[in-house]
Amino acid sequence: MKKNNTSKSRLSLYCNLGALLLAFILVLVIDATHNPTDMLVKVLQKVCVYAVVAVSMNLLNGFTGLFSLGQAGFMLLGAYTCAIFIIPDEVRGQVYGYIEGGSIVHVRLPLIVAILLGGLVAALFAFLIGLPVLKLKSDYLAIATLGFAEIVRTIVTWEKLGPVTNGSFPLSKLNTFRKALEGTPFEKFSLVTPYFLIAGICIAVIVLIIRSTYGRAFKAIRDDEIAAEAMGINLAHHKRLSFVTSSFFAGIGGALFAIFQASVSAAPFTSAMTYEILLIVVIGGIGSITGSVLGSFLFIASSEWWLRGLDSGKFLGISSPVFRNGFRLVVFSVIIMIFVLFFRKGIMGTKEFDVVKIGGFFKKLFTETVPGWLKKIKHKEAADQ
């Protein structure tokens, strides 16, 4: 029995790795055949960014049971930290042109180092904030973290911090993966591939954490704090660890968002962004990593690509005066309501994507279910005759 389970788990692992390899090859093909301005490229880049943040939020909300709404604040910290250190030296004076004295930061870091630094800064603030707020529970924790995000957004635009954050002005002309790889053999694969690799590594690390002893402790806290504490789990330590880890990856997501836009300002990092990420987690399934990834793709593709025709007067070849600016949001809201009504546990629920299980489903469908239906139809026709 154990050998059968081991062989099945190995087969599942190999098949899923094969699916990831195929996805990676597809990304390479897209990079080699598309332009930076193509909508498919922009959507996939943003999907990678949101997937990292959604999975990080799922780690906290779905697997540890801590209801936090501070994700946008940690993204902002990661975005600004990364942006400050990836402004090219030759344009730094222009970027800080409206700040008296200019920038006091004159250090430029490689993109990967700046991204990691953004995650570390977000994790540091999460550790400091977590000391008082993690003593709160449920709605009170959500309100406290939401307040923290708004405070951070206000402080970043403070004039006194202008020489660092550029105050209320955006940090623009940032270095990007395409600029960093320009003139190298990897220049052709610098559109989606870097985002895909970084997002894949971050999500893989989160999966390993969830499957470790720490992950089992997180789930125990989520299911029953009293029972978890009775089993010897240090509640404060593990809550803090989950909070800091989630914030670290949210900071990395924010850094990727800054690189994706090639500029950063405090305006996008409002509570609405946190609600979008929470919506993605709910749509995909609270407690499902692959659900969060799938939810990110469906959310971004639907809201920014597939339904764009509803705002321009023509959709799927149909022209109508109803299709005017803003109608896309109406349709998108209806789609969300349908998901909430008919997929109450999300698309994946608490399950994960498994190639073997999907293959087994289709095998059963075409070898047992469909032939069974056909036999019933034939028997019914024969009986009628």
mmCIF file of C-alpha atoms in Angstrom:
data_model
loop_
_atom_site.group_PDB
_atom_site.id
_atom_site.type_symbol
_atom_site.label_atom_id
_atom_site.label_comp_id
_atom_site.label_asym_id
_atom_site.label_seq_id
_atom_site.Cartn_x
_atom_site.Cartn_y
_atom_site.Cartn_z
ATOM 1 C CA MET A 1 0.000 0.000 0.000
ATOM 2 C CA LYS A 2 2.795 2.401 0.920
ATOM 3 C CA LYS A 3 4.647 1.548 -2.301
ATOM 4 C CA ASN A 4 1.530 2.312 -4.353
ATOM 5 C CA ASN A 5 1.074 5.652 -2.597
ATOM 6 C CA THR A 6 4.767 6.493 -3.105
ATOM 7 C CA SER A 7 4.627 5.624 -6.801
ATOM 8 C CA LYS A 8 1.452 7.677 -7.240
ATOM 9 C CA SER A 9 2.978 10.688 -5.499
ATOM 10 C CA ARG A 10 6.107 10.412 -7.651
ATOM 11 C CA LEU A 11 4.023 10.141 -10.814
ATOM 12 C CA SER A 12 2.003 13.176 -9.728
ATOM 13 C CA LEU A 13 5.202 15.139 -9.019
ATOM 14 C CA TYR A 14 6.754 14.276 -12.387
ATOM 15 C CA CYS A 15 3.575 15.099 -14.294
ATOM 16 C CA ASN A 16 3.162 18.450 -12.524
ATOM 17 C CA LEU A 17 6.814 19.300 -13.156
ATOM 18 C CA GLY A 18 6.246 18.413 -16.804
ATOM 19 C CA ALA A 19 3.250 20.771 -16.906
ATOM 20 C CA LEU A 20 5.392 23.561 -15.407
ATOM 21 C CA LEU A 21 8.105 22.876 -17.989
ATOM 22 C CA LEU A 22 5.547 23.152 -20.798
ATOM 23 C CA ALA A 23 4.279 26.433 -19.304
ATOM 24 C CA PHE A 24 7.858 27.733 -19.172
ATOM 25 C CA ILE A 25 8.438 26.765 -22.818
ATOM 26 C CA LEU A 26 5.199 28.540 -23.761
ATOM 27 C CA VAL A 27 6.416 31.685 -21.968
ATOM 28 C CA LEU A 28 9.711 31.514 -23.871
ATOM 29 C CA VAL A 29 7.795 31.242 -27.164
ATOM 30 C CA ILE A 30 5.621 34.232 -26.224
ATOM 31 C CA ASP A 31 8.714 36.280 -25.385
ATOM 32 C CA ALA A 32 10.363 35.352 -28.684
ATOM 33 C CA THR A 33 7.323 36.120 -30.867
ATOM 34 C CA HIS A 34 5.629 39.106 -29.205
ATOM 35 C CA ASN A 35 6.330 42.805 -28.695
ATOM 36 C CA PRO A 36 6.558 44.564 -25.294
ATOM 37 C CA THR A 37 3.339 46.463 -26.016
ATOM 38 C CA ASP A 38 1.227 43.382 -26.824
ATOM 39 C CA MET A 39 -1.729 42.933 -24.493
ATOM 40 C CA LEU A 40 -0.902 39.254 -23.882
ATOM 41 C CA VAL A 41 2.558 40.215 -22.619
ATOM 42 C CA LYS A 42 1.208 42.931 -20.302
ATOM 43 C CA VAL A 43 -1.477 40.623 -18.905
ATOM 44 C CA LEU A 44 0.958 37.774 -18.199
ATOM 45 C CA GLN A 45 3.409 40.135 -16.512
ATOM 46 C CA LYS A 46 0.709 41.501 -14.234
ATOM 47 C CA VAL A 47 -0.646 38.002 -13.574
ATOM 48 C CA CYS A 48 2.782 36.955 -12.285
ATOM 49 C CA VAL A 49 2.884 39.990 -9.973
ATOM 50 C CA TYR A 50 -0.609 39.420 -8.586
ATOM 51 C CA ALA A 51 -0.071 35.661 -8.285
ATOM 52 C CA VAL A 52 2.848 36.200 -5.886
ATOM 53 C CA VAL A 53 0.837 38.628 -3.745
ATOM 54 C CA ALA A 54 -2.333 36.498 -3.805
ATOM 55 C CA VAL A 55 -0.438 33.365 -2.760
ATOM 56 C CA SER A 56 1.289 35.321 0.022
ATOM 57 C CA MET A 57 -2.106 36.533 1.239
ATOM 58 C CA ASN A 58 -3.470 32.992 1.053
ATOM 59 C CA LEU A 59 -0.601 31.810 3.244
ATOM 60 C CA LEU A 60 -1.776 34.205 5.948
ATOM 61 C CA ASN A 61 -5.553 34.197 5.493
ATOM 62 C CA GLY A 62 -6.150 30.732 4.102
ATOM 63 C CA PHE A 63 -3.530 28.550 5.781
ATOM 64 C CA THR A 64 -2.980 30.369 9.096
ATOM 65 C CA GLY A 65 -6.448 31.846 9.585
ATOM 66 C CA LEU A 66 -5.257 35.418 10.211
ATOM 67 C CA PHE A 67 -7.526 37.966 8.533
ATOM 68 C CA SER A 68 -5.136 40.701 7.412
ATOM 69 C CA LEU A 69 -5.867 43.575 5.011
ATOM 70 C CA GLY A 70 -2.429 45.164 4.951
ATOM 71 C CA GLN A 71 -1.143 43.579 1.755
ATOM 72 C CA ALA A 72 -1.188 46.818 -0.256
ATOM 73 C CA GLY A 73 0.913 48.528 2.439
ATOM 74 C CA PHE A 74 3.612 45.858 2.296
ATOM 75 C CA MET A 75 3.523 45.960 -1.502
ATOM 76 C CA LEU A 76 4.071 49.738 -1.310
ATOM 77 C CA LEU A 77 7.102 49.276 0.953
ATOM 78 C CA GLY A 78 8.597 46.714 -1.418
ATOM 79 C CA ALA A 79 7.830 48.824 -4.488
ATOM 80 C CA TYR A 80 9.392 52.027 -3.120
ATOM 81 C CA THR A 81 12.427 50.254 -1.683
ATOM 82 C CA CYS A 82 13.122 48.560 -4.997
ATOM 83 C CA ALA A 83 12.413 51.697 -7.058
ATOM 84 C CA ILE A 84 14.768 53.921 -5.042
ATOM 85 C CA PHE A 85 17.708 51.647 -5.845
ATOM 86 C CA ILE A 86 17.032 50.910 -9.530
ATOM 87 C CA ILE A 87 16.825 54.460 -10.871
ATOM 88 C CA PRO A 88 19.640 54.883 -13.420
ATOM 89 C CA ASP A 89 22.284 57.339 -12.231
ATOM 90 C CA GLU A 90 22.019 59.462 -15.366
ATOM 91 C CA VAL A 91 18.320 60.257 -14.797
ATOM 92 C CA ARG A 92 18.209 60.382 -10.985
ATOM 93 C CA GLY A 93 18.534 64.183 -11.033
ATOM 94 C CA GLN A 94 15.548 64.449 -13.390
ATOM 95 C CA VAL A 95 13.392 62.117 -11.285
ATOM 96 C CA TYR A 96 14.065 64.129 -8.102
ATOM 97 C CA GLY A 97 13.996 67.431 -10.012
ATOM 98 C CA TYR A 98 11.183 68.943 -7.921
ATOM 99 C CA ILE A 99 12.793 68.082 -4.564
ATOM 100 C CA GLU A 100 15.064 70.666 -3.012
ATOM 101 C CA GLY A 101 18.552 69.225 -2.769
ATOM 102 C CA GLY A 102 17.631 66.239 -4.925
ATOM 103 C CA SER A 103 18.007 62.627 -3.837
ATOM 104 C CA ILE A 104 20.165 61.647 -0.888
ATOM 105 C CA VAL A 105 20.376 58.053 -2.171
ATOM 106 C CA HIS A 106 23.045 57.571 -4.815
ATOM 107 C CA VAL A 107 23.333 53.797 -4.809
ATOM 108 C CA ARG A 108 22.184 51.646 -7.709
ATOM 109 C CA LEU A 109 21.607 47.927 -7.165
ATOM 110 C CA PRO A 110 21.019 45.018 -9.562
ATOM 111 C CA LEU A 111 17.338 44.239 -10.076
ATOM 112 C CA ILE A 112 17.366 40.930 -8.195
ATOM 113 C CA VAL A 113 19.128 42.486 -5.184
ATOM 114 C CA ALA A 114 16.689 45.409 -5.158
ATOM 115 C CA ILE A 115 13.702 43.037 -5.338
ATOM 116 C CA LEU A 116 15.009 40.999 -2.393
ATOM 117 C CA LEU A 117 15.704 44.202 -0.455
ATOM 118 C CA GLY A 118 12.104 45.269 -1.056
ATOM 119 C CA GLY A 119 10.906 41.995 0.430
ATOM 120 C CA LEU A 120 13.217 42.329 3.426
ATOM 121 C CA VAL A 121 12.060 45.879 4.201
ATOM 122 C CA ALA A 122 8.427 44.740 4.052
ATOM 123 C CA ALA A 123 9.276 41.795 6.342
ATOM 124 C CA LEU A 124 11.036 44.114 8.822
ATOM 125 C CA PHE A 125 8.011 46.399 9.081
ATOM 126 C CA ALA A 126 5.756 43.339 9.380
ATOM 127 C CA PHE A 127 7.827 42.110 12.315
ATOM 128 C CA LEU A 128 7.578 45.475 14.077
ATOM 129 C CA ILE A 129 3.871 45.891 13.359
ATOM 130 C CA GLY A 130 3.149 42.260 14.203
ATOM 131 C CA LEU A 131 4.339 42.626 17.788
ATOM 132 C CA PRO A 132 1.215 44.606 18.837
ATOM 133 C CA VAL A 133 -1.386 43.809 16.140
ATOM 134 C CA LEU A 134 -1.078 40.006 16.155
ATOM 135 C CA LYS A 135 -2.547 40.029 19.640
ATOM 136 C CA LEU A 136 -5.795 41.022 17.953
ATOM 137 C CA LYS A 137 -8.146 38.595 16.240
ATOM 138 C CA SER A 138 -10.470 38.447 13.227
ATOM 139 C CA ASP A 139 -12.023 41.816 12.318
ATOM 140 C CA TYR A 140 -9.855 43.788 14.755
ATOM 141 C CA LEU A 141 -6.686 42.450 13.116
ATOM 142 C CA ALA A 142 -8.088 43.326 9.677
ATOM 143 C CA ILE A 143 -8.862 46.896 10.755
ATOM 144 C CA ALA A 144 -5.432 47.347 12.350
ATOM 145 C CA THR A 145 -3.531 46.099 9.284
ATOM 146 C CA LEU A 146 -5.734 48.152 6.962
ATOM 147 C CA GLY A 147 -4.965 51.226 9.049
ATOM 148 C CA PHE A 148 -1.253 50.425 8.872
ATOM 149 C CA ALA A 149 -1.424 50.290 5.066
ATOM 150 C CA GLU A 150 -3.104 53.697 4.901
ATOM 151 C CA ILE A 151 -0.583 55.214 7.350
ATOM 152 C CA VAL A 152 2.349 53.918 5.274
ATOM 153 C CA ARG A 153 0.809 55.319 2.086
ATOM 154 C CA THR A 154 0.485 58.741 3.736
ATOM 155 C CA ILE A 155 3.992 58.755 5.221
ATOM 156 C CA VAL A 156 5.608 57.849 1.895
ATOM 157 C CA THR A 157 4.215 61.040 0.315
ATOM 158 C CA TRP A 158 5.373 63.223 3.253
ATOM 159 C CA GLU A 159 7.435 66.179 2.021
ATOM 160 C CA LYS A 160 10.128 65.606 4.656
ATOM 161 C CA LEU A 161 10.868 62.220 3.031
ATOM 162 C CA GLY A 162 11.076 63.796 -0.419
ATOM 163 C CA PRO A 163 14.859 63.281 -0.788
ATOM 164 C CA VAL A 164 14.210 59.535 -0.389
ATOM 165 C CA THR A 165 10.711 58.813 -1.714
ATOM 166 C CA ASN A 166 10.302 61.890 -3.981
ATOM 167 C CA GLY A 167 7.334 62.974 -1.871
ATOM 168 C CA SER A 168 4.049 63.139 -3.765
ATOM 169 C CA PHE A 169 5.844 62.853 -7.120
ATOM 170 C CA PRO A 170 6.288 59.411 -8.703
ATOM 171 C CA LEU A 171 9.593 57.592 -8.967
ATOM 172 C CA SER A 172 9.822 57.152 -12.728
ATOM 173 C CA LYS A 173 12.288 55.994 -15.416
ATOM 174 C CA LEU A 174 13.045 52.839 -13.433
ATOM 175 C CA ASN A 175 15.273 50.096 -14.731
ATOM 176 C CA THR A 176 13.408 47.082 -16.141
ATOM 177 C CA PHE A 177 14.304 43.506 -16.982
ATOM 178 C CA ARG A 178 14.386 44.382 -20.676
ATOM 179 C CA LYS A 179 16.836 47.250 -20.083
ATOM 180 C CA ALA A 180 18.952 45.132 -17.730
ATOM 181 C CA LEU A 181 19.257 42.297 -20.267
ATOM 182 C CA GLU A 182 19.746 44.568 -23.275
ATOM 183 C CA GLY A 183 22.749 43.497 -25.341
ATOM 184 C CA THR A 184 22.888 40.034 -23.743
ATOM 185 C CA PRO A 185 21.865 36.659 -25.253
ATOM 186 C CA PHE A 186 18.801 36.744 -22.969
ATOM 187 C CA GLU A 187 17.444 40.035 -24.347
ATOM 188 C CA LYS A 188 14.831 38.243 -26.470
ATOM 189 C CA PHE A 189 13.477 36.459 -23.381
ATOM 190 C CA SER A 190 13.135 39.496 -21.111
ATOM 191 C CA LEU A 191 9.403 40.236 -21.339
ATOM 192 C CA VAL A 192 7.494 37.581 -19.368
ATOM 193 C CA THR A 193 10.216 35.048 -18.545
ATOM 194 C CA PRO A 194 11.844 36.993 -15.634
ATOM 195 C CA TYR A 195 8.435 37.598 -14.024
ATOM 196 C CA PHE A 196 7.501 33.934 -14.534
ATOM 197 C CA LEU A 197 10.755 32.665 -12.990
ATOM 198 C CA ILE A 198 10.626 34.970 -9.948
ATOM 199 C CA ALA A 199 6.926 34.262 -9.364
ATOM 200 C CA GLY A 200 7.535 30.524 -9.775
ATOM 201 C CA ILE A 201 10.392 30.515 -7.264
ATOM 202 C CA CYS A 202 8.401 32.549 -4.722
ATOM 203 C CA ILE A 203 5.326 30.307 -5.027
ATOM 204 C CA ALA A 204 7.500 27.169 -4.840
ATOM 205 C CA VAL A 205 9.084 28.426 -1.604
ATOM 206 C CA ILE A 206 5.628 29.120 -0.130
ATOM 207 C CA VAL A 207 4.503 25.605 -1.117
ATOM 208 C CA LEU A 208 7.554 24.115 0.622
ATOM 209 C CA ILE A 209 6.800 26.170 3.744
ATOM 210 C CA ILE A 210 3.178 24.966 3.766
ATOM 211 C CA ARG A 211 4.296 21.333 3.450
ATOM 212 C CA SER A 212 6.877 21.682 6.226
ATOM 213 C CA THR A 213 6.328 21.370 9.972
ATOM 214 C CA TYR A 214 5.762 25.128 10.079
ATOM 215 C CA GLY A 215 2.990 24.786 7.527
ATOM 216 C CA ARG A 216 1.316 22.064 9.556
ATOM 217 C CA ALA A 217 1.541 24.328 12.604
ATOM 218 C CA PHE A 218 -0.084 27.159 10.609
ATOM 219 C CA LYS A 219 -2.968 24.863 9.626
ATOM 220 C CA ALA A 220 -3.368 23.688 13.208
ATOM 221 C CA ILE A 221 -3.662 27.318 14.373
ATOM 222 C CA ARG A 222 -6.225 27.965 11.656
ATOM 223 C CA ASP A 223 -8.345 24.956 12.617
ATOM 224 C CA ASP A 224 -8.253 25.363 16.411
ATOM 225 C CA GLU A 225 -5.937 27.652 18.345
ATOM 226 C CA ILE A 226 -6.693 26.040 21.713
ATOM 227 C CA ALA A 227 -5.937 22.543 20.425
ATOM 228 C CA ALA A 228 -2.794 23.791 18.659
ATOM 229 C CA GLU A 229 -1.515 25.391 21.849
ATOM 230 C CA ALA A 230 -2.305 22.210 23.778
ATOM 231 C CA MET A 231 -0.112 20.289 21.333
ATOM 232 C CA GLY A 232 2.821 22.559 22.166
ATOM 233 C CA ILE A 233 2.640 25.002 19.265
ATOM 234 C CA ASN A 234 3.848 28.481 20.163
ATOM 235 C CA LEU A 235 0.950 30.565 18.848
ATOM 236 C CA ALA A 236 2.651 33.973 19.009
ATOM 237 C CA HIS A 237 5.833 32.720 17.316
ATOM 238 C CA HIS A 238 4.073 30.926 14.460
ATOM 239 C CA LYS A 239 1.590 33.742 13.845
ATOM 240 C CA ARG A 240 4.459 36.209 13.669
ATOM 241 C CA LEU A 241 6.392 33.880 11.355
ATOM 242 C CA SER A 242 3.430 33.532 8.995
ATOM 243 C CA PHE A 243 2.800 37.298 9.054
ATOM 244 C CA VAL A 244 6.432 38.168 8.305
ATOM 245 C CA THR A 245 6.760 35.513 5.571
ATOM 246 C CA SER A 246 3.554 36.663 3.890
ATOM 247 C CA SER A 247 4.703 40.294 4.033
ATOM 248 C CA PHE A 248 8.110 39.404 2.610
ATOM 249 C CA PHE A 249 6.557 37.924 -0.517
ATOM 250 C CA ALA A 250 4.057 40.798 -0.709
ATOM 251 C CA GLY A 251 7.061 43.145 -0.736
ATOM 252 C CA ILE A 252 8.597 41.141 -3.576
ATOM 253 C CA GLY A 253 5.284 41.397 -5.418
ATOM 254 C CA GLY A 254 5.331 45.165 -4.900
ATOM 255 C CA ALA A 255 8.887 45.360 -6.262
ATOM 256 C CA LEU A 256 7.821 43.413 -9.347
ATOM 257 C CA PHE A 257 4.855 45.768 -9.730
ATOM 258 C CA ALA A 258 7.203 48.769 -9.733
ATOM 259 C CA ILE A 259 9.403 47.164 -12.397
ATOM 260 C CA PHE A 260 6.326 46.218 -14.420
ATOM 261 C CA GLN A 261 5.136 49.842 -14.478
ATOM 262 C CA ALA A 262 8.685 51.295 -14.742
ATOM 263 C CA SER A 263 7.482 53.839 -12.183
ATOM 264 C CA VAL A 264 5.897 53.881 -8.760
ATOM 265 C CA SER A 265 3.665 56.212 -6.781
ATOM 266 C CA ALA A 266 1.536 55.777 -3.681
ATOM 267 C CA ALA A 267 -1.756 56.252 -5.571
ATOM 268 C CA PRO A 268 -2.381 52.631 -6.689
ATOM 269 C CA PHE A 269 -1.641 51.084 -3.270
ATOM 270 C CA THR A 270 -5.012 51.840 -1.726
ATOM 271 C CA SER A 271 -7.366 49.560 0.175
ATOM 272 C CA ALA A 272 -9.002 48.797 -3.204
ATOM 273 C CA MET A 273 -5.840 46.936 -4.242
ATOM 274 C CA THR A 274 -6.010 44.808 -1.095
ATOM 275 C CA TYR A 275 -9.665 44.023 -1.814
ATOM 276 C CA GLU A 276 -8.731 42.990 -5.363
ATOM 277 C CA ILE A 277 -6.124 40.575 -4.016
ATOM 278 C CA LEU A 278 -8.589 39.242 -1.435
ATOM 279 C CA LEU A 279 -11.139 38.761 -4.211
ATOM 280 C CA ILE A 280 -8.594 36.778 -6.229
ATOM 281 C CA VAL A 281 -7.933 34.532 -3.219
ATOM 282 C CA VAL A 282 -11.669 33.962 -2.695
ATOM 283 C CA ILE A 283 -12.300 33.267 -6.386
ATOM 284 C CA GLY A 284 -9.421 30.793 -6.575
ATOM 285 C CA GLY A 285 -10.180 29.143 -3.252
ATOM 286 C CA ILE A 286 -9.074 30.022 0.264
ATOM 287 C CA GLY A 287 -6.510 27.363 1.081
ATOM 288 C CA SER A 288 -5.454 26.558 -2.502
ATOM 289 C CA ILE A 289 -2.155 27.792 -3.951
ATOM 290 C CA THR A 290 -2.971 26.876 -7.533
ATOM 291 C CA GLY A 291 -6.410 28.396 -6.994
ATOM 292 C CA SER A 292 -4.787 31.755 -6.225
ATOM 293 C CA VAL A 293 -2.658 31.517 -9.378
ATOM 294 C CA LEU A 294 -5.666 30.583 -11.512
ATOM 295 C CA GLY A 295 -7.740 33.325 -9.866
ATOM 296 C CA SER A 296 -5.021 35.882 -10.652
ATOM 297 C CA PHE A 297 -5.075 34.947 -14.319
ATOM 298 C CA LEU A 298 -8.873 35.005 -14.607
ATOM 299 C CA PHE A 299 -9.174 38.298 -12.714
ATOM 300 C CA ILE A 300 -6.499 40.189 -14.669
ATOM 301 C CA ALA A 301 -7.395 38.707 -18.057
ATOM 302 C CA SER A 302 -11.112 39.379 -17.618
ATOM 303 C CA SER A 303 -10.868 42.870 -16.173
ATOM 304 C CA GLU A 304 -8.101 44.193 -18.435
ATOM 305 C CA TRP A 305 -8.216 42.142 -21.643
ATOM 306 C CA TRP A 306 -11.150 39.912 -22.539
ATOM 307 C CA LEU A 307 -13.868 42.437 -21.647
ATOM 308 C CA ARG A 308 -12.199 45.570 -23.020
ATOM 309 C CA GLY A 309 -14.552 45.584 -26.018
ATOM 310 C CA LEU A 310 -17.467 46.329 -23.687
ATOM 311 C CA ASP A 311 -16.026 49.822 -23.179
ATOM 312 C CA SER A 312 -15.282 50.514 -26.844
ATOM 313 C CA GLY A 313 -18.667 49.871 -28.456
ATOM 314 C CA LYS A 314 -17.896 46.494 -30.040
ATOM 315 C CA PHE A 315 -17.616 43.117 -28.303
ATOM 316 C CA LEU A 316 -17.230 39.711 -30.021
ATOM 317 C CA GLY A 317 -18.112 41.326 -33.323
ATOM 318 C CA ILE A 318 -21.332 42.815 -31.932
ATOM 319 C CA SER A 319 -21.804 46.593 -31.980
ATOM 320 C CA SER A 320 -24.234 48.124 -29.521
ATOM 321 C CA PRO A 321 -24.811 51.532 -27.898
ATOM 322 C CA VAL A 322 -24.933 49.667 -24.572
ATOM 323 C CA PHE A 323 -21.220 48.917 -24.925
ATOM 324 C CA ARG A 324 -19.929 52.207 -23.596
ATOM 325 C CA ASN A 325 -17.267 53.325 -21.138
ATOM 326 C CA GLY A 326 -17.860 51.673 -17.738
ATOM 327 C CA PHE A 327 -20.060 48.824 -18.995
ATOM 328 C CA ARG A 328 -17.125 46.434 -18.627
ATOM 329 C CA LEU A 329 -17.171 46.920 -14.845
ATOM 330 C CA VAL A 330 -20.889 46.108 -14.756
ATOM 331 C CA VAL A 331 -20.390 42.814 -16.593
ATOM 332 C CA PHE A 332 -17.318 42.003 -14.534
ATOM 333 C CA SER A 333 -19.277 42.574 -11.312
ATOM 334 C CA VAL A 334 -22.007 40.200 -12.533
ATOM 335 C CA ILE A 335 -19.358 37.554 -13.287
ATOM 336 C CA ILE A 336 -17.962 37.938 -9.769
ATOM 337 C CA MET A 337 -21.455 37.534 -8.300
ATOM 338 C CA ILE A 338 -21.932 34.331 -10.311
ATOM 339 C CA PHE A 339 -18.646 32.969 -8.973
ATOM 340 C CA VAL A 340 -19.640 33.809 -5.401
ATOM 341 C CA LEU A 341 -23.083 32.188 -5.801
ATOM 342 C CA PHE A 342 -22.080 28.984 -7.577
ATOM 343 C CA PHE A 343 -18.471 28.519 -6.397
ATOM 344 C CA ARG A 344 -18.762 29.355 -2.705
ATOM 345 C CA LYS A 345 -15.455 27.658 -1.917
ATOM 346 C CA GLY A 346 -13.786 29.131 -4.985
ATOM 347 C CA ILE A 347 -12.775 27.424 -8.189
ATOM 348 C CA MET A 348 -10.349 25.009 -6.514
ATOM 349 C CA GLY A 349 -11.701 25.070 -2.954
ATOM 350 C CA THR A 350 -8.884 23.620 -0.860
ATOM 351 C CA LYS A 351 -7.648 21.337 -3.660
ATOM 352 C CA GLU A 352 -4.543 21.778 -5.774
ATOM 353 C CA PHE A 353 -3.941 21.342 -9.485
ATOM 354 C CA ASP A 354 -2.849 17.792 -10.262
ATOM 355 C CA VAL A 355 -2.230 16.598 -13.830
ATOM 356 C CA VAL A 356 -2.702 12.955 -12.847
ATOM 357 C CA LYS A 357 -6.096 13.584 -11.247
ATOM 358 C CA ILE A 358 -7.230 15.641 -14.222
ATOM 359 C CA GLY A 359 -6.063 12.889 -16.566
ATOM 360 C CA GLY A 360 -7.922 10.334 -14.470
ATOM 361 C CA PHE A 361 -11.054 12.466 -14.615
ATOM 362 C CA PHE A 362 -11.008 12.641 -18.423
ATOM 363 C CA LYS A 363 -10.143 8.960 -18.671
ATOM 364 C CA LYS A 364 -13.148 8.071 -16.538
ATOM 365 C CA LEU A 365 -15.289 10.537 -18.490
ATOM 366 C CA PHE A 366 -14.509 9.024 -21.902
ATOM 367 C CA THR A 367 -14.171 5.360 -20.889
ATOM 368 C CA GLU A 368 -17.000 5.012 -18.377
ATOM 369 C CA THR A 369 -19.344 8.000 -18.117
ATOM 370 C CA VAL A 370 -19.872 8.823 -21.813
ATOM 371 C CA PRO A 371 -20.163 5.146 -22.930
ATOM 372 C CA GLY A 372 -22.654 4.634 -20.068
ATOM 373 C CA TRP A 373 -24.771 7.523 -21.303
ATOM 374 C CA LEU A 374 -24.661 6.162 -24.859
ATOM 375 C CA LYS A 375 -25.778 2.708 -23.665
ATOM 376 C CA LYS A 376 -28.698 4.216 -21.777
ATOM 377 C CA ILE A 377 -29.749 6.186 -24.865
ATOM 378 C CA LYS A 378 -29.568 3.053 -27.022
ATOM 379 C CA HIS A 379 -31.582 1.012 -24.519
ATOM 380 C CA LYS A 380 -34.182 3.757 -24.352
ATOM 381 C CA GLU A 381 -34.426 3.947 -28.155
ATOM 382 C CA ALA A 382 -34.729 0.151 -28.355
ATOM 383 C CA ALA A 383 -37.452 0.150 -25.714
ATOM 384 C CA ASP A 384 -39.391 2.879 -27.564
ATOM 385 C CA GLN A 385 -39.281 0.856 -30.781
#
